[in-house]
Each structure stands twice: as structure tokens, then as C-alpha cells.
Coordinates of C-alpha atoms in Angstrom, one line a residue:
Chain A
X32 CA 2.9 15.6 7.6
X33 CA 3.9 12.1 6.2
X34 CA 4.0 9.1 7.5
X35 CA 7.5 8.1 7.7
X36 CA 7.8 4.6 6.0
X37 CA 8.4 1.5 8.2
X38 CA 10.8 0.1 5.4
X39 CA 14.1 2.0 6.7
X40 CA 13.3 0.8 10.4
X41 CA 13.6 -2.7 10.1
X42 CA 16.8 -2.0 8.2
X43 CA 16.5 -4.3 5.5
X44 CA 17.2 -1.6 2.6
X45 CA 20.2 0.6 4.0
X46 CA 20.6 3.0 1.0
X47 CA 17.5 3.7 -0.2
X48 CA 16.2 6.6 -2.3
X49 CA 15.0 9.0 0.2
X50 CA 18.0 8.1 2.4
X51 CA 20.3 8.5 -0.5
X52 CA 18.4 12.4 -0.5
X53 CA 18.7 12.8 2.8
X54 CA 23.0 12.4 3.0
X55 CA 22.6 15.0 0.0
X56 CA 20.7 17.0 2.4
X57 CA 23.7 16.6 5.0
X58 CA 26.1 17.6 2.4
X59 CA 28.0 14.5 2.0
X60 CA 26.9 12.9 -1.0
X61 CA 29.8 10.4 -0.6
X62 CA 29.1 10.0 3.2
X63 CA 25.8 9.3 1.6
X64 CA 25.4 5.3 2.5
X65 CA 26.8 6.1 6.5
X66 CA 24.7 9.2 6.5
X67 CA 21.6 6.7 5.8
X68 CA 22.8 3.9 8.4
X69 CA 23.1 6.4 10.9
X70 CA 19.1 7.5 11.0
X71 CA 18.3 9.6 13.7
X72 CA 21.8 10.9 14.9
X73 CA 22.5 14.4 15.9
X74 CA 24.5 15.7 13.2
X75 CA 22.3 14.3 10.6
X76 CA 18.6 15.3 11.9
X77 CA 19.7 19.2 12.2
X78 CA 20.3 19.2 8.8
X79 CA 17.6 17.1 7.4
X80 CA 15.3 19.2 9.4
X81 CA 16.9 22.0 8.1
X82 CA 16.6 20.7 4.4
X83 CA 13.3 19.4 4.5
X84 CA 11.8 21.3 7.3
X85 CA 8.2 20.2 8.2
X86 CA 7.9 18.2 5.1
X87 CA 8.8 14.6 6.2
X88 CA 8.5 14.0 9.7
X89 CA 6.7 10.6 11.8
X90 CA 2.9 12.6 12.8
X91 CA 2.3 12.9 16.3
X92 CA -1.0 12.0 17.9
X93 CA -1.5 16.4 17.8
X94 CA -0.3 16.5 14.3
X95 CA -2.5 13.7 13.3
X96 CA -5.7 15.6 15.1
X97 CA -5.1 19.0 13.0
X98 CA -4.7 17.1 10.2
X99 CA -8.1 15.1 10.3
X100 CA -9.8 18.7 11.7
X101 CA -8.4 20.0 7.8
X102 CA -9.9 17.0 6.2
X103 CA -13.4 17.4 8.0
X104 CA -13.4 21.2 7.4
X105 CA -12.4 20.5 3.6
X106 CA -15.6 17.8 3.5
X107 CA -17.6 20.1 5.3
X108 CA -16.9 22.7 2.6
X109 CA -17.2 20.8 -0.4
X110 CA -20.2 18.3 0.6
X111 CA -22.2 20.3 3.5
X112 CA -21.8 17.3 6.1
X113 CA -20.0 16.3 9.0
X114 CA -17.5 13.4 8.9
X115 CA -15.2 12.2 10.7
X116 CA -11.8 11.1 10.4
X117 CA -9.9 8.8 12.3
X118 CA -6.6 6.4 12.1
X119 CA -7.3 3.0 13.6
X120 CA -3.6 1.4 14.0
X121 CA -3.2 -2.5 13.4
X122 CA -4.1 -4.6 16.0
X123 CA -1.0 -6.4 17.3
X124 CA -0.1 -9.9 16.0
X125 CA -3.0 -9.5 13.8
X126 CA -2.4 -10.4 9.8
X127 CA -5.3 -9.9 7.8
X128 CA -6.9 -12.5 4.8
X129 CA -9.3 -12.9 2.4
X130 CA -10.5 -16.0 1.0
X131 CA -13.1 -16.5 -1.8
X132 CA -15.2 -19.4 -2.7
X133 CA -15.5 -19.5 -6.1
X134 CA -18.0 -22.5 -6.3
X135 CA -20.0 -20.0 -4.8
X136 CA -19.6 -16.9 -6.2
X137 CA -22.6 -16.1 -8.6
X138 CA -21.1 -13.0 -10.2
X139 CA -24.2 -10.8 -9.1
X140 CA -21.3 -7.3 -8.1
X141 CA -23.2 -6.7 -5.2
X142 CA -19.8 -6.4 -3.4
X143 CA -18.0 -4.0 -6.2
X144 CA -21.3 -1.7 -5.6
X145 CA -20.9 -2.0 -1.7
X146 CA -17.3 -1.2 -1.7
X147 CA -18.2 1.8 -3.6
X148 CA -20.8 2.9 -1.2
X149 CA -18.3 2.3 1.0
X150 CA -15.1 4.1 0.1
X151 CA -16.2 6.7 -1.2
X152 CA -15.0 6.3 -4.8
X153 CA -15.7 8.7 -7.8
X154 CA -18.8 7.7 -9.6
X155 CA -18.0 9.5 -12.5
X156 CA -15.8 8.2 -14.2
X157 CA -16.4 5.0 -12.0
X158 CA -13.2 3.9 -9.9
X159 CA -14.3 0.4 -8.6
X160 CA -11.9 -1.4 -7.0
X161 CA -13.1 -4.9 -7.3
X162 CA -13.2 -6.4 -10.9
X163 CA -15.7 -9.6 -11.1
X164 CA -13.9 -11.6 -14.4
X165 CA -16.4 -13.9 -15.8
X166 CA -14.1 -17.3 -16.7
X167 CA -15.3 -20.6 -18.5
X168 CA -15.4 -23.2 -16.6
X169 CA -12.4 -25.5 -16.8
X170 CA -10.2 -22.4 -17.0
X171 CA -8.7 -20.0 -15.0
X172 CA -6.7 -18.1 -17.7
X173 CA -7.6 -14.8 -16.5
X174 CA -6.7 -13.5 -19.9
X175 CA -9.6 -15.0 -22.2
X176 CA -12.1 -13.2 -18.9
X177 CA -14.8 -10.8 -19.5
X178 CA -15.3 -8.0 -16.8
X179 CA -17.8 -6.4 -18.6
X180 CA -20.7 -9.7 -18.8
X181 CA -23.8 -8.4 -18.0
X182 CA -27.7 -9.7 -16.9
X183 CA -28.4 -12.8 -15.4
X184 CA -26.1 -14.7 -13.6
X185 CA -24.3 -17.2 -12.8
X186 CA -24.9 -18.1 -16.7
X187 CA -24.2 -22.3 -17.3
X188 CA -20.5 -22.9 -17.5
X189 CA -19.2 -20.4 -16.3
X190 CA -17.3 -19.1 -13.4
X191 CA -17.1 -15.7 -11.4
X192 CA -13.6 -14.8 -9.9
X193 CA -13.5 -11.5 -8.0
X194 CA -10.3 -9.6 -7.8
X195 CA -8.8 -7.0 -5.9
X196 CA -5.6 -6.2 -3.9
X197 CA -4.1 -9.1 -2.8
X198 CA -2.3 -7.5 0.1
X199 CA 0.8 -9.2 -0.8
X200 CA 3.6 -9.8 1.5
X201 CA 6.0 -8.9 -1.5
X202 CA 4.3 -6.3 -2.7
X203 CA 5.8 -5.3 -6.8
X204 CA 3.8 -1.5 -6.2
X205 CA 5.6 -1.0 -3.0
X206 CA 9.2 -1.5 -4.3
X207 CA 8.6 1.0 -7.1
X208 CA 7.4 3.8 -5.9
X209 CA 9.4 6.4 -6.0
X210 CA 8.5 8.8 -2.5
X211 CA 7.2 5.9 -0.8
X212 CA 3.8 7.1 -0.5
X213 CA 2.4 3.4 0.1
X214 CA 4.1 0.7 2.1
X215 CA 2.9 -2.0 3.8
X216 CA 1.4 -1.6 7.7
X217 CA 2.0 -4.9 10.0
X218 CA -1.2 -6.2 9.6
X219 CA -0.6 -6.9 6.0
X220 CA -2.6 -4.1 4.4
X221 CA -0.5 -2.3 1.9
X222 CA -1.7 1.2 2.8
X223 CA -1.5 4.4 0.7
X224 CA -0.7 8.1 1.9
X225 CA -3.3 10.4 -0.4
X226 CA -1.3 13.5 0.2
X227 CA 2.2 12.2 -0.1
X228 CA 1.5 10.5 -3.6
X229 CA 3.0 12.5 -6.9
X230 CA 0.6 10.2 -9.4
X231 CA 3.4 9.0 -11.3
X232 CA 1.1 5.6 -11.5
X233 CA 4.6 3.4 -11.8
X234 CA 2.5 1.0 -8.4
X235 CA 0.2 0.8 -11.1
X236 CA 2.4 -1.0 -13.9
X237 CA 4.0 -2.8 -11.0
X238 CA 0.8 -4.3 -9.4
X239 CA 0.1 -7.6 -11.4
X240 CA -3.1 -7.8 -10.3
X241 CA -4.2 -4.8 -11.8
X242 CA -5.2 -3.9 -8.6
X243 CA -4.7 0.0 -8.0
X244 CA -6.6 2.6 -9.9
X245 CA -6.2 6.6 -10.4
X246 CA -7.7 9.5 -10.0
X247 CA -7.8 11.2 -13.1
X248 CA -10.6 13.7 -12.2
X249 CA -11.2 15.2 -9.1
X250 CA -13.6 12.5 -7.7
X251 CA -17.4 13.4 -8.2
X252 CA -19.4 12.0 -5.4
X253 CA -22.7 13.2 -4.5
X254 CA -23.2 14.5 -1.4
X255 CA -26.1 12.1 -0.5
X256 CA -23.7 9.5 -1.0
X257 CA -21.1 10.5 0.4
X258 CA -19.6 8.0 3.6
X259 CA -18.6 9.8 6.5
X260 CA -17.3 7.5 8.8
X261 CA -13.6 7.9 7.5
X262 CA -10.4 6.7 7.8
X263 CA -7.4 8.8 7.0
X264 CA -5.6 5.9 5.3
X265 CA -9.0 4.4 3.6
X266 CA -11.6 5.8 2.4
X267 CA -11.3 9.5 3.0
X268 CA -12.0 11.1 0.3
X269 CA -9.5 11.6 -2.5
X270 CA -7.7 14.3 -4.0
X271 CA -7.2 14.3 -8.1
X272 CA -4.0 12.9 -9.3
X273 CA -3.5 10.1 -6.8
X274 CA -3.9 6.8 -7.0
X275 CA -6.1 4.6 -4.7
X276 CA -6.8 0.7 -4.2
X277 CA -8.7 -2.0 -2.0
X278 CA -7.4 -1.6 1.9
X279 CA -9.8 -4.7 3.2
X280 CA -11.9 -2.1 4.7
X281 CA -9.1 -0.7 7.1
X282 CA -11.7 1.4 9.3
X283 CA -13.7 -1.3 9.7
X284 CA -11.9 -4.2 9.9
X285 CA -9.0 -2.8 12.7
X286 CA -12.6 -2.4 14.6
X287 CA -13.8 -5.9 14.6
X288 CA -16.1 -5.5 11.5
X289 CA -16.0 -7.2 8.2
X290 CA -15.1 -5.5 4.8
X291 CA -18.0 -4.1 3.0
X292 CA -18.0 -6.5 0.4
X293 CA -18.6 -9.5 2.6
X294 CA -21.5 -8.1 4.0
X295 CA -22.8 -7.4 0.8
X296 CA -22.2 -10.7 -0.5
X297 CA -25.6 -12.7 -0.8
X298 CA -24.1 -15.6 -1.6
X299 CA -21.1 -16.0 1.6
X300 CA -18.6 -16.6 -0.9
X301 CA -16.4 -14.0 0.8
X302 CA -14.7 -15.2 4.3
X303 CA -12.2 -12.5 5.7
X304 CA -10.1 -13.1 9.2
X305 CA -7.0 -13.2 10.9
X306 CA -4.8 -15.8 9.4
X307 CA -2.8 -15.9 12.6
X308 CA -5.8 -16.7 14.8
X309 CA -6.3 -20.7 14.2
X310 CA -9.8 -20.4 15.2
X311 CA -10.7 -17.7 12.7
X312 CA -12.3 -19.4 9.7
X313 CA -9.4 -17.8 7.5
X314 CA -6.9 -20.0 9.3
X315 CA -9.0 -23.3 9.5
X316 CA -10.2 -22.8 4.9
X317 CA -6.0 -22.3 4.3
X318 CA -5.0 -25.1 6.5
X319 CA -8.0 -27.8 5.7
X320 CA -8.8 -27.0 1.8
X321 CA -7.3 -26.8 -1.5
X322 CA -6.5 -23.0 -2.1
X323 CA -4.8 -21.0 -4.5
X324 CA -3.6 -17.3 -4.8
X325 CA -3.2 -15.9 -8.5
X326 CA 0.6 -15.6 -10.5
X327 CA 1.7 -17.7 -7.6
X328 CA 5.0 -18.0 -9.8
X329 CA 5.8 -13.7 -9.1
X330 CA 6.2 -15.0 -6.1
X331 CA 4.0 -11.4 -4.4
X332 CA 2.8 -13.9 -1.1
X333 CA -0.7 -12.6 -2.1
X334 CA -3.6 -12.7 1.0
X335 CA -6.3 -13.5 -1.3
X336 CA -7.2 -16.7 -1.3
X337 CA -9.3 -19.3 -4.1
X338 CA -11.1 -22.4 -3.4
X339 CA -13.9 -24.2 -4.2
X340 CA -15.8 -25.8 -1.7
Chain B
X33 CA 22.3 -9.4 -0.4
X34 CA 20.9 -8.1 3.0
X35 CA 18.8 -11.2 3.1
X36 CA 21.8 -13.6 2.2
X37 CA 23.4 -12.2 5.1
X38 CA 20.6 -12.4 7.6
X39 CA 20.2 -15.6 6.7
X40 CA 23.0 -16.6 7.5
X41 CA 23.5 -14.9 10.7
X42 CA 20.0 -16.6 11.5
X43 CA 22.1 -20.0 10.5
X44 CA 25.0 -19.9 12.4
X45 CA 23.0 -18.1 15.4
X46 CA 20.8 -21.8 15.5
X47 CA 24.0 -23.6 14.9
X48 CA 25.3 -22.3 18.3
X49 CA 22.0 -22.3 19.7
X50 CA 21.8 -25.9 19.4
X51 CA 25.5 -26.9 20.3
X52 CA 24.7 -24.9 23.5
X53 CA 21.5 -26.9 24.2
X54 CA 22.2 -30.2 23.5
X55 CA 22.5 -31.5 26.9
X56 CA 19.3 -30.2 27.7
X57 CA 17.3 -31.6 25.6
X58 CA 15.3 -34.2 27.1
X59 CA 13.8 -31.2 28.7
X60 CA 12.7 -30.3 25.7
X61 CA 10.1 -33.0 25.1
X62 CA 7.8 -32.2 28.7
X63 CA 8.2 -28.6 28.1
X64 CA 6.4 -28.9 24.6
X65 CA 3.9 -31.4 26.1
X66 CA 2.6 -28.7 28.8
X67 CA 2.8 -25.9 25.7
X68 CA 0.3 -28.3 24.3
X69 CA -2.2 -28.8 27.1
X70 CA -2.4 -24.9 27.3
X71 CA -3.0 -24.5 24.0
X72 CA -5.9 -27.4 24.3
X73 CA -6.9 -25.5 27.5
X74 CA -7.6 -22.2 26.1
X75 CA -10.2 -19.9 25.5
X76 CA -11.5 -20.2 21.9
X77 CA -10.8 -16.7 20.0
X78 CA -13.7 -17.0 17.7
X79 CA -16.9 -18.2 18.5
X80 CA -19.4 -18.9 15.6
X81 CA -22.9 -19.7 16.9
X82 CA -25.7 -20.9 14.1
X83 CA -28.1 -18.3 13.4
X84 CA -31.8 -19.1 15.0
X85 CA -34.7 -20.7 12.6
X86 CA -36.6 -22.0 15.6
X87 CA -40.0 -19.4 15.9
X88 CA -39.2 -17.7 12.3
X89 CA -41.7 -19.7 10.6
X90 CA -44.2 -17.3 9.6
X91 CA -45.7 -18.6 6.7
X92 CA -46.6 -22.0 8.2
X93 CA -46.4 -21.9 12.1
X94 CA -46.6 -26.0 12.3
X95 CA -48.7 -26.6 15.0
X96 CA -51.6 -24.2 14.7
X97 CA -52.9 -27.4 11.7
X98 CA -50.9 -30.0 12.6
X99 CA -51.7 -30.4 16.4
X100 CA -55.2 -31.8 14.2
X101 CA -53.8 -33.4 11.4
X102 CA -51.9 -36.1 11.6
X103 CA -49.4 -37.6 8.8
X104 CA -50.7 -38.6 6.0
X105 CA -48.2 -41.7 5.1
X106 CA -48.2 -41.6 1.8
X107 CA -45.9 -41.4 -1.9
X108 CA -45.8 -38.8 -3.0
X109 CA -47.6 -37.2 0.1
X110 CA -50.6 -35.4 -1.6
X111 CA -50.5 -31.3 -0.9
X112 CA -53.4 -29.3 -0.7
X113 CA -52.7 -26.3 1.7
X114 CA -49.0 -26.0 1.4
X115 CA -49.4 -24.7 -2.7
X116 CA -46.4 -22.5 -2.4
X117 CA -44.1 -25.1 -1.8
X118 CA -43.1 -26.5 -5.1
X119 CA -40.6 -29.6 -4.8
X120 CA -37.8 -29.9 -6.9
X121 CA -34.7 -31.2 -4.4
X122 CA -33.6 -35.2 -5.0
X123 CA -36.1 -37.7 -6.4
X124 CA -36.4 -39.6 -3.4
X125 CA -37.9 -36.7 -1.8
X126 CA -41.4 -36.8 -2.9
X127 CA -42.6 -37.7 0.3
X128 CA -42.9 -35.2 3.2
X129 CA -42.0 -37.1 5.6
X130 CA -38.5 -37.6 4.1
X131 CA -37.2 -34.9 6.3
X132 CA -40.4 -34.1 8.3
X133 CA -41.1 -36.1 12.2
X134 CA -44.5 -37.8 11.9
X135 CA -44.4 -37.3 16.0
X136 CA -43.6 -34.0 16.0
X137 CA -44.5 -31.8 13.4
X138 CA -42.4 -28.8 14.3
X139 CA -39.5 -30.9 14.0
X140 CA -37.3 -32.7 11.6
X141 CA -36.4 -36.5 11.3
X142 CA -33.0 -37.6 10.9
X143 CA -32.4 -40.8 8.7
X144 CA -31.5 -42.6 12.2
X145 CA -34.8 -41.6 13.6
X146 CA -33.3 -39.0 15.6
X147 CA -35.8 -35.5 16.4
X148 CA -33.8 -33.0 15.8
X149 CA -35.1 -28.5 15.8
X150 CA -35.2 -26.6 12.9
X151 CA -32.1 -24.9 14.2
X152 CA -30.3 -28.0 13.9
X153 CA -31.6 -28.7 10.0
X154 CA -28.1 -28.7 8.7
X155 CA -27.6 -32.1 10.2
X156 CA -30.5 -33.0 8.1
X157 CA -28.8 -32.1 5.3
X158 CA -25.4 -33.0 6.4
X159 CA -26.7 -36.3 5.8
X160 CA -26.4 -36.2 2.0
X161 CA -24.1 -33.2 1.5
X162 CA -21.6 -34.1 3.7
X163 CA -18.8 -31.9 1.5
X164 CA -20.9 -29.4 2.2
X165 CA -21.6 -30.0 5.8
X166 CA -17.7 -30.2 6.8
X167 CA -16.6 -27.2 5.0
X168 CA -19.8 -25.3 6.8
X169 CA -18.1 -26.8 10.2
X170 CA -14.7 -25.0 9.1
X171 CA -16.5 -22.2 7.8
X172 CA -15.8 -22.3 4.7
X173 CA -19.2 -22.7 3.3
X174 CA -22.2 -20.5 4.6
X175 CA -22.6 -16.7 5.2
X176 CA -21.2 -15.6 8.7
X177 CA -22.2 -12.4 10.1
X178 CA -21.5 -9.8 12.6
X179 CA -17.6 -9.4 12.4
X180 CA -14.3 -11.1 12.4
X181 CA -13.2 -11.4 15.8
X182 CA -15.4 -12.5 18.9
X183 CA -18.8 -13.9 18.3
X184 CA -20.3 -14.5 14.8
X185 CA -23.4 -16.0 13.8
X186 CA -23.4 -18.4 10.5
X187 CA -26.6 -18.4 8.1
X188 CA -27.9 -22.2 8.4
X189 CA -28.2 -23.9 5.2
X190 CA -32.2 -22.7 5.0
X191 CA -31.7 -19.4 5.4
X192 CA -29.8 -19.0 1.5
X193 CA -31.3 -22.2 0.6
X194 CA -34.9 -23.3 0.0
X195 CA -34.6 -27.1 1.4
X196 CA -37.9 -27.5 -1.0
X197 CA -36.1 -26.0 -4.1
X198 CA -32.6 -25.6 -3.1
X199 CA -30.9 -24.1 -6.2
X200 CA -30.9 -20.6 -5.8
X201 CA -32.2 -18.7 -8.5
X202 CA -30.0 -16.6 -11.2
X203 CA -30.4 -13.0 -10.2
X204 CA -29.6 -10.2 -12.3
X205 CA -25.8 -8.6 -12.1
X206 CA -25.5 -5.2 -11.0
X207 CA -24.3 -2.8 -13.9
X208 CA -20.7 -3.7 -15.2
X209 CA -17.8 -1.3 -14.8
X210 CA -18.0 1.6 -17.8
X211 CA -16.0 0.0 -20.5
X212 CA -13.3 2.5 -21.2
X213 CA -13.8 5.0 -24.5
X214 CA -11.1 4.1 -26.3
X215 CA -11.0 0.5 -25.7
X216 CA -11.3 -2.4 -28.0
X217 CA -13.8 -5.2 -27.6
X218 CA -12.5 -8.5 -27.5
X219 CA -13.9 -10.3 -30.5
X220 CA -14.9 -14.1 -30.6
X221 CA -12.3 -14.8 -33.0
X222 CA -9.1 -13.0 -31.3
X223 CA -9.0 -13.7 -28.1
X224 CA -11.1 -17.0 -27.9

């Protein structure tokens, strides 16, 4: 059913966890560091297949069809309405980017209600995946923010910095996961597989952006509400017990569209491209302002970009 | 210790790489130059066009009065029909005809004289914000719509701003995220 993750192709981590498992599986714990160089050899894929039978295996465009038939029938069920589910791959030679303005940012959370809307998050209790901190101006010590400021805004000296996944390119949440149920997809998006994740929320003490959030109850969304344009990496909708985060719109944006937020944003604070396409507005704010990403010094590459114009 | 290695593969790899072409390169310099003029001759990717504002003035549709009415050349230009326009921009701007054409009413007056559409008003503002007018050329500042590959439109500085009035008003927030049951306020003394 799983994804398999695109870590052990490029190589870079020869013994890792699951391949560690997977010479146990052969029978040759002390073979266990060849057993994982060699990925896809005869000897080695009887038995793994043996071993973990249809548990772990890349999904085929047939496998992928019966599984997004299960997830319709399974929303059909619980909410009385058709959806549909689909798996948009990134678009080659693509890297996605966010940049913020906070200048002109006026805190109002129209975007952290959109995204909502959007993805399909449990209302109660609220997941919301964007967190608007209210700083004072001069400052950008995230710590002395308030993420709970209410009423009118902007208020006089004060200044609104939205946060959410910052798609990094070093991504803390993806080295600690133990089953590698989230890993990072070409585009940039750090993507998470609902069914493969155990909830042992380690992503979340990684990520120093307090970007991911969990499930504790089965989501309660009302049927009214309920999106059902899909993806089955995004914002399908989520079982208890897993943890979820901001995937820049994945079903919309590997379309052509923008992320919900943006076009919820009265202000056009929010400016979202491809950073590889020099005529994407992305490209032109990195290379011609003064930007800044948050805990530079972790050194995560996040794609979330400050400036103030 | 993977990455050390690659590294250094990727080191001696250019080593030999440019041992083996260092008689060539003075071919290197028109090769580049022709990568260049491609690159100048290609196809933008993006294309942002500046959303309309020509035909969208309902409120006040220029000409149906002022094809009468001729300018009235005076400071502060005295207003008796337009009463829901309420100035409150820079001080020299107590005259109408600051901004306004006197010869064409429908249009706008640059500071060099120029007539220029209402679709083009951000050069009239341009003139004074220029900050503002070259970070809405990179796209930085302004609302674009309709995606973020192919053609976009960008919102023109009057369609967030009122060029009468042009700081936008403070709107109310949408409710804040539940604040979590067990949690402690921060107090003014403790964290502040």
C-alpha cells in the first residue's frame, strides 16, 4: 500500500532502519548492511516479499485507483457525499516557495480559516495549520509572540508573522521518523502518508517550527463542510492517531492553482511560485529583496520566506 | 560521511574535468555568449497582466457630468457632488486636479503632464511611492490572482487602496485558535 520512500533511491543513507529490517527479514542480520546495498536483487526481494508480504511495496497506478475507490466509499459512508481522490505527481524541475510580506500582513486569519475550509481539518478540537504570532514591532523573538490576540487589527506597533511548514530542504521531522511515513517529494513539499503513520508524534518534537499537528480525536467535520476535491497525500480526510501539517496546497498547486491561503489573503501579503522559474515572482522577491527564513542557524533550508517591502 | 565522500568524488571528478578541458577553453567564452542570447530570446514563463479599472467606475462614470463641467482650478477644489469621497492622502493633495487631467476627465495627469488611463494609475502613484512601485514591478507588493504558472493578473494599487484615503482600514481578526485547556497564560510580568 505504502509509498516506498525516495530516501534509499538516491543512496545517500545505505543502512537505514527499514533496510536494517529488511536483511533481518532475509535472515542475515550480519549480511544486514550488503543485504540493504543490494535493494532489489533476487535473493533479497523473495524474502522480503515473503516477510512483509503486501505490506510495503511502491503502489501501482491500479493499486493507487482501488485505494482512492476505498477512500471515496469510506467518505461516502461517513459524510453522504461524493468526493474524489486523486494523486497529482510534482511537476518536473519544479521547487515550490512561499514568501510573506510582513509589512503587509494585517493579522486579520483569513488564510488560517481558508486553509481549514480547505483541508479538511477537524473543527473540533480545531487543528489549524497556520499560526498568525502577533510580534512587537522592533522584534522578531518569536518567543515573547501572542497567537491568541484577538479583535481589530493590525493594532499600532505591532507586527503579524504567519507560520507554517516551511518545506525545508533539511527537514529535522523527516530524519526522525521512525517508519518513514513522511519524506520529502521533488518539488520540495515534505509530504505525509495518513495510513503508514504509527502517531508516535517524534516529527512533531523534531519540527522547530512547530509546524505539524495531531490527530487526537477522530476528526469531526461536518458534512456541509466537508471539501471533496481531494488529494491522497493532502487533504483527504484523516484518520485518528496521525499526524498532519501544511503541504502548500499540494492538489492545487501541482495544478497551476495557488494555495488556499493566498487567495484568501485580502491583503497580498502571500506570494507562492516556483523558485526555479526566474520569472515567477518567488524567484525575482528572493533574488531582488532583503529576505529571511526563521532559526536560519538549524540550518533546515526552510522555503518560507520574510520580507518587508 | 556519505556526503564527505561525494564530495569529494564531485572534487576530484572537476579536477580531471578541467585538466581535460583546458585547451579548449577559449571555446568556452562564445559557447556561454550564445547560452545567453537564448536565454534573452525566450518565451517568458510567467506572464502577469494588471488587472482592468478602465469601465469599473460605477459610482461616478466621469463623463456623464464632466463632458459639462469643466475644472474648477481651484485650492482646495470645493466638492459639492462627490460627498463620499473624504480626502485624507498627503497634504499637497487638496486639490483635485493633483492627480485628475483638466483635458480629460476620465483620465489621470502625471506630474510631467503626461495623460495616462485609469488602468495605468500606478504610475501615478509610482511617482511618490516609488519603493512601492518597484517591488509591485517584481511582484512583490500587490495581490496577484489566478494561479502560479502561466498568466496572472495583479490587483492595481486602487483596487486594495482608496487613492482618496489610502490606509486601509483595521478589520476585525477571525476568531483565534482555541487556547489549549490546560495551558497557562503568559502574564505581563513573565514573559515580557
Amino acid at each position: 500500500m505504502k509509498r516506498r520512500r525516495r530516501r534509499r533511491r538516491d543512496g545517500k543513507h545505505p543502512l537505514s532502519r527499514r533496510g536494517f529490517l529488511r536483511g533481518l527479514g532475509a535472515g542475515a542480520a550480519t549480511a544486514a548492511s550488503a543485504a540493504a546495498a543490494t535493494v532489489g536483487t533476487s535473493a533479497c526481494s523473495t524474502d522480503w516479499d515473503k516477510v512483509f508480504q503486501k505490506h510495503y511495496k511502491e503502489m501501482t497506478a491500479a493499486d493507487k485507483k482501488k485505494v482512492f475507490a476505498r477512500i471515496a466509499a469510506e467518505a461516502k459512508q461517513r459524510f453522504g457525499k461524493a468526493v474524489t481522490v486523486s494523486d497529482p505527481q510534482p511537476l518536473p524541475g519544479v521547487r515550490f516557495a512561499f514568501c510573506i510580506s510582513l509589512s503587509t500582513c494585517n493579522g486579520n486569519r483569513k488564510c488560517v480559516h481558508a486553509c481549514v475550509e480547505e483541508n479538511n481539518q477537524g473543527r473540533d478540537p480545531a487543528i489549524q495549520y497556520i499560526k498568525v504570532i502577533e510580534l512587537d514591532r522592533g522584534t522578531l523573538d518569536l518567543e515573547r509572540g501572542d497567537q491568541y490576540y484577538g479583535g481589530e487589527v493590525p493594532r499600532a506597533n505591532k507586527v503579524y508573522l504567519p507560520m507554517q511548514c516551511n518545506q525545508c530542504d533539511n527537514p529535522p521531522c523527516v530524519k526522525v521518523c521512525p517508519v518513514e511515513a513522511t519524506w520529502k517529494e521533488p518539488d520540495g513539499i515534505v509530504a505525509i502518508d495518513y495510513d503508514w503513520c504509527i502517531g508516535c508524534r517524534y516529527c512533531m518534537a523534531a519540527c522547530p517550527y512547530e509546524a505539524r499537528r495531531f490527530n487526537y480525536h477522530q476528526p469531526s467535520l461536518p458534512a456541509s463542510q466537508l471539501n471533496t476535491n481531494q488529494g491522497y497525500l493532502s487533504n483527504r480526510v484523516r484518520p485518528r492517531g496521525v499526524v498532519e501539517k501544511c503541504h502548500f496546497c499540494m492538489h492545487r498547486t501541482r495544478r497551476g492553482a495557488y494555495p488556499a491561503c493566498l487567495e484568501a489573503c485580502p491583503t497580498g501579503a502571500r506570494k507562492f511560485g516556483d523558485i526555479n522559474d526566474p520569472d515567477s515572482e518567488v524567484h525575482k522577491i528572493v533574488k531582488h529583496k532583503r529576505v529571511f527564513v526563521l532559526k536560519e542557524e538549524l540550518n533546515t533550508v526552510p522555503h518560507v520566506f520574510y520580507y518587508f517591502d | 560521511m556519505t556526503d564527505v565522500t561525494s564530495r569529494l568524488t564531485i572534487l576530484a571528478l572537476a579536477l580531471v574535468a578541467a585538466v581535460a578541458s583546458g585547451c579548449q577553453r577559449s571555446d568556452a567564452a562564445p559557447a556561454s555568449a550564445s547560452a545567453a542570447a537564448a536565454a534573452a530570446a525566450r518565451r517568458p514563463t510567467r506572464v502577469i497582466r494588471i488587472a482592468r479599472r478602465e469601465g469599473k467606475v460605477r459610482e461616478y462614470p466621469c463623463l456623464k457630468c464632466h463632458d459639462k463641467i469643466t475644472a474648477v482650478l481651484q485650492r482646495p477644489t470645493p466638492i459639492k457632488r462627490h460627498t463620499a469621497i473624504r480626502i485624507k492622502h498627503f497634504k499637497g493633495a487638496d486639490a483635485c486636479y493633483v492627480c485628475h487631467d483638466t483635458r480629460a476627465m476620465n483620465r489621470l495627469a502625471l506630474l510631467s503632464g503626461e495623460s495616462v488611463g485609469y488602468d495605468a494609475s500606478y504610475e501615478l502613484c509610482g511617482q511618490c511611492h516609488g519603493e512601492k512601485r518597484r517591488d509591485f514591478a517584481i511582484g512583490a507588493h500587490g495581490k496577484l490572482v489566478g494561479g502560479w504558472r502561466g498568466t496572472a493578473y495583479k490587483y492595481n494599487c486602487v483596487d486594495c487602496h482608496d487613492p482618496h484615503h489610502p490606509k486601509r482600514a483595521a478589520v476585525n481578526a477571525l476568531p483565534p485558535p482555541p487556547f489549549p485547556a490546560r495551558g497557562i497564560r503568559k502574564s505581563r510580568g513573565a514573559h515580557r
